[in-house]
Amino acid sequence: MRWQRGRRSDNVVDARGRTGRRVGGGLSLGGVALVVIVSLMMGQDPLQILGQIAGQATQSQVGSSGGVPAANDQQRDFVRAILGDTEDTWRELFQRAGQQYRDPQLVLFSGGVNSACGFASSAVGPFYCPGDQRVYLDMTFFREMEQRFAAAGDFAQAYVIAHEVGHHVQTLLGVSARVHAARQRGERVEGDGGLLVRQELQADCLAGVWAHHAQRRHDWLEPGDLEEALNAASAIGDDRLQQRTQGQVVPDAFTHGTSEQRVRWFSTGFETGQPGRCDTFKAARL
């Protein structure tokens, strides 16, 4: 993958080596409760306020910690290039739809990190937090992809980043809020065909949409690159992961979709380049 052709994003926060503990100590449960109460009294969204607090804490720690990332850090440069190109893609697509795209930040961390969604260790893998609209990534996940799941390659890594950015797109479009509201109402969202699976498959499709437009702009895919992304999507399907870890497949516990579904929805986005083709919530067949 000729990723060096991509524009570098300025929205990458490199906090590796400085986020193994809770950023800024985090809010206590009592502090969270107080923020919620005060926010409601003021007619404001508690999640937005908590997200702002978490963001300020993260920025504070990054700014006050020693250690400046190396200028020739190729891993960071790669992430900046991929994130920058997702920004270019979604800004254009949102503009075509008469909307404005808000760039997410991407936080590189090592060991563990605190976000508006709580503290997470590297074991959870890359994730997106709607509360602060940030993608969180420990680069060691890519080594795990290669060693444990035989999913190697730079385009496979780009797919992972684009998938998490897909969740940001869902947040801006209100999809994430609707899934969260269903959970709050007590609806079951897990399981084969459930809302969580549909949400994840849509993020796969949106990652494919990005890849379609990125390839049109840069012609940066080399032989084998597309297969890398499809292999990564297949390797982290619920059925394959369950078979590997539990020795059996339990569809009622699905949260991300099967390997076949993930490959198919990413391919749909890549082949069409149309976000409208990614409505997994209305699809009769996932």
XYZ file of C-alpha atoms in Angstrom, residues 11-285:
275
model
C -5.863 15.176 14.860
C -3.601 12.409 16.180
C -2.734 12.655 19.890
C 0.328 10.530 20.656
C 0.060 9.567 24.316
C 2.005 6.302 24.156
C 3.892 5.568 27.329
C 1.920 8.174 29.247
C -1.568 6.681 29.495
C -0.998 3.432 31.367
C -2.873 4.936 34.289
C -6.209 6.698 34.377
C -5.744 10.054 32.698
C -5.916 12.869 35.228
C -6.982 10.356 37.866
C -10.496 10.234 36.365
C -13.742 11.292 38.014
C -15.012 9.348 41.006
C -18.512 7.910 40.890
C -19.623 10.762 43.096
C -18.049 13.266 40.734
C -19.798 11.701 37.757
C -23.128 11.804 39.604
C -22.603 15.475 40.448
C -21.821 16.337 36.817
C -24.964 14.516 35.667
C -27.178 16.303 38.192
C -25.772 19.754 37.460
C -25.942 19.167 33.694
C -29.587 18.162 33.864
C -30.405 21.190 36.012
C -28.738 23.398 33.394
C -30.538 21.663 30.546
C -27.305 20.323 29.049
C -26.301 16.864 27.835
C -24.387 15.057 30.628
C -22.487 12.883 28.124
C -21.232 15.960 26.329
C -20.022 17.548 29.570
C -18.322 14.329 30.701
C -16.688 14.042 27.300
C -15.319 17.572 27.552
C -13.905 16.858 31.018
C -12.275 13.646 29.818
C -10.856 15.434 26.796
C -9.388 18.230 28.897
C -7.853 15.694 31.266
C -6.269 13.797 28.404
C -4.873 16.951 26.831
C -3.587 18.102 30.210
C -1.668 14.908 30.813
C -0.258 14.752 27.312
C 0.858 18.343 27.549
C 2.504 17.950 30.948
C 4.247 14.631 30.391
C 7.803 14.296 29.274
C 8.959 12.505 26.190
C 8.400 13.883 22.696
C 7.581 11.295 20.007
C 10.369 10.781 17.481
C 10.011 12.918 14.371
C 10.650 9.892 12.147
C 8.069 7.631 13.835
C 6.749 5.677 10.858
C 3.879 4.096 12.804
C 2.557 7.497 13.815
C 3.070 8.802 10.291
C 1.043 5.885 8.918
C -1.838 6.553 11.316
C -1.798 10.260 10.440
C -1.925 9.425 6.726
C -4.858 7.038 7.063
C -6.798 9.304 9.411
C -6.140 12.283 7.163
C -7.570 10.458 4.192
C -10.687 9.400 6.103
C -11.154 13.089 6.926
C -10.897 14.043 3.245
C -13.358 11.316 2.253
C -16.032 12.002 4.837
C -15.793 15.779 4.561
C -16.563 15.446 0.853
C -19.348 12.899 1.279
C -21.023 14.871 4.079
C -20.787 18.059 1.999
C -22.513 16.319 -0.909
C -25.348 15.431 1.473
C -25.624 19.032 2.703
C -24.056 18.229 6.071
C -20.826 19.095 7.847
C -18.356 16.467 8.966
C -16.598 16.956 12.301
C -13.181 15.317 12.437
C -12.585 12.889 15.315
C -9.334 12.767 17.226
C -7.311 9.570 17.321
C -5.409 8.832 20.526
C -2.401 6.523 20.352
C -1.830 4.897 23.734
C 0.054 2.039 25.317
C -1.100 -0.220 28.119
C -4.340 1.509 29.018
C -6.243 4.729 28.567
C -9.076 6.677 30.129
C -11.839 8.030 27.921
C -15.336 9.395 28.369
C -16.439 5.765 28.044
C -14.282 4.706 31.007
C -10.864 3.176 31.507
C -9.786 0.533 28.987
C -6.723 -1.658 28.784
C -5.036 -2.585 25.538
C -6.776 -5.967 25.739
C -10.046 -4.452 24.483
C -8.415 -3.573 21.163
C -9.072 -0.387 19.155
C -12.316 1.365 20.052
C -14.339 4.488 19.438
C -15.940 6.445 22.264
C -19.052 8.467 21.302
C -18.818 10.448 24.550
C -15.663 12.302 23.477
C -15.767 11.420 19.752
C -12.295 9.891 19.770
C -10.749 6.754 18.348
C -8.351 4.956 20.689
C -5.598 2.716 19.363
C -2.733 0.779 20.913
C -0.407 -0.048 18.024
C 0.458 -3.416 19.578
C -2.970 -4.578 18.347
C -1.557 -4.710 14.835
C 1.184 -7.074 15.993
C -1.482 -9.226 17.625
C -3.471 -9.254 14.382
C -0.430 -10.597 12.568
C 0.663 -13.136 15.179
C -2.661 -14.462 16.479
C -4.961 -14.011 13.502
C -2.556 -14.111 10.544
C -4.013 -10.767 9.436
C -0.945 -8.809 8.418
C -0.375 -5.870 6.116
C -0.704 -2.102 6.089
C -4.074 -2.110 4.322
C -5.420 -4.497 6.957
C -4.325 -1.946 9.551
C -5.901 0.873 7.558
C -9.177 -1.091 7.502
C -9.162 -1.267 11.317
C -8.710 2.513 11.616
C -11.368 3.187 8.979
C -13.799 0.854 10.790
C -13.453 2.864 14.005
C -13.885 6.104 12.048
C -17.028 4.479 10.648
C -18.386 4.450 14.186
C -17.704 8.188 14.349
C -19.724 8.660 11.174
C -22.536 6.691 12.834
C -22.375 8.996 15.847
C -22.659 12.101 13.660
C -25.628 10.578 11.820
C -27.438 9.584 15.015
C -27.102 5.826 14.508
C -25.116 5.249 17.696
C -27.669 7.202 19.753
C -30.525 5.043 18.455
C -28.704 1.826 19.345
C -27.881 3.221 22.788
C -31.513 4.237 23.317
C -32.666 0.719 22.457
C -30.276 -0.696 25.042
C -31.495 1.809 27.623
C -35.071 0.663 26.980
C -33.995 -2.840 27.910
C -34.086 -4.235 24.390
C -31.713 -7.090 23.639
C -29.152 -5.775 21.191
C -26.715 -8.714 21.146
C -26.992 -11.834 19.029
C -27.053 -12.779 15.364
C -29.034 -10.096 13.510
C -29.153 -7.847 16.597
C -28.558 -4.109 16.622
C -24.927 -4.398 17.700
C -24.123 -6.737 14.831
C -25.905 -4.422 12.391
C -24.001 -1.437 13.776
C -20.639 -3.178 13.400
C -21.387 -4.439 9.896
C -22.389 -0.934 8.873
C -19.035 0.345 10.172
C -17.352 -2.321 8.022
C -19.306 -1.107 5.002
C -18.393 2.519 5.741
C -14.738 1.480 5.944
C -15.180 0.017 2.479
C -16.707 3.289 1.261
C -13.621 5.132 2.489
C -11.327 2.608 0.775
C -13.204 3.080 -2.508
C -12.751 6.856 -2.528
C -9.186 6.692 -1.219
C -8.215 4.382 -4.065
C -9.807 6.707 -6.611
C -7.801 9.649 -5.225
C -4.419 8.009 -4.745
C -4.318 4.719 -6.640
C -2.381 3.501 -3.630
C -3.418 -0.154 -3.494
C -0.823 -2.696 -4.538
C -1.378 -6.356 -5.457
C -2.602 -8.239 -2.407
C -3.708 -5.155 -0.445
C -7.436 -5.735 -0.857
C -6.978 -9.347 0.167
C -5.245 -8.110 3.328
C -8.307 -6.112 4.369
C -10.710 -8.932 3.507
C -8.557 -11.376 5.456
C -8.567 -9.067 8.473
C -12.353 -8.695 8.315
C -12.692 -12.470 8.113
C -10.205 -13.155 10.915
C -12.150 -11.096 13.461
C -15.622 -12.428 12.703
C -17.608 -13.589 15.723
C -17.849 -17.174 14.505
C -14.115 -17.575 13.938
C -13.183 -15.882 17.206
C -15.645 -17.998 19.197
C -14.492 -21.200 17.533
C -10.896 -20.284 18.294
C -11.417 -19.310 21.934
C -14.392 -21.453 23.008
C -14.363 -24.336 20.586
C -17.929 -23.629 19.491
C -20.020 -20.959 17.814
C -22.758 -19.249 19.857
C -24.841 -16.983 17.565
C -26.809 -15.562 20.518
C -23.578 -13.965 21.736
C -22.606 -12.342 18.431
C -21.701 -8.645 18.595
C -19.817 -7.992 15.344
C -21.094 -10.456 12.743
C -19.685 -13.540 11.089
C -16.546 -13.594 8.980
C -18.617 -13.951 5.824
C -20.843 -11.015 6.778
C -17.939 -8.729 7.610
C -16.192 -9.479 4.325
C -19.394 -9.015 2.328
C -20.333 -5.664 3.858
C -16.811 -4.259 3.534
C -16.849 -5.395 -0.096
C -20.227 -3.703 -0.642
C -18.813 -0.382 0.514
C -15.602 -0.813 -1.466
C -17.328 -1.768 -4.699
C -20.001 0.953 -4.622
C -18.460 3.833 -2.677
C -22.002 4.769 -1.632
C -22.845 5.207 2.072
C -26.509 4.675 1.195
C -25.709 1.069 0.355
C -24.582 0.516 3.952
C -28.014 0.477 5.633
C -27.574 -2.773 7.503
C -30.461 -1.877 9.810
C -32.980 -2.338 6.999
C -31.243 -5.275 5.341
C -33.248 -8.472 5.381
C -30.078 -10.495 4.849
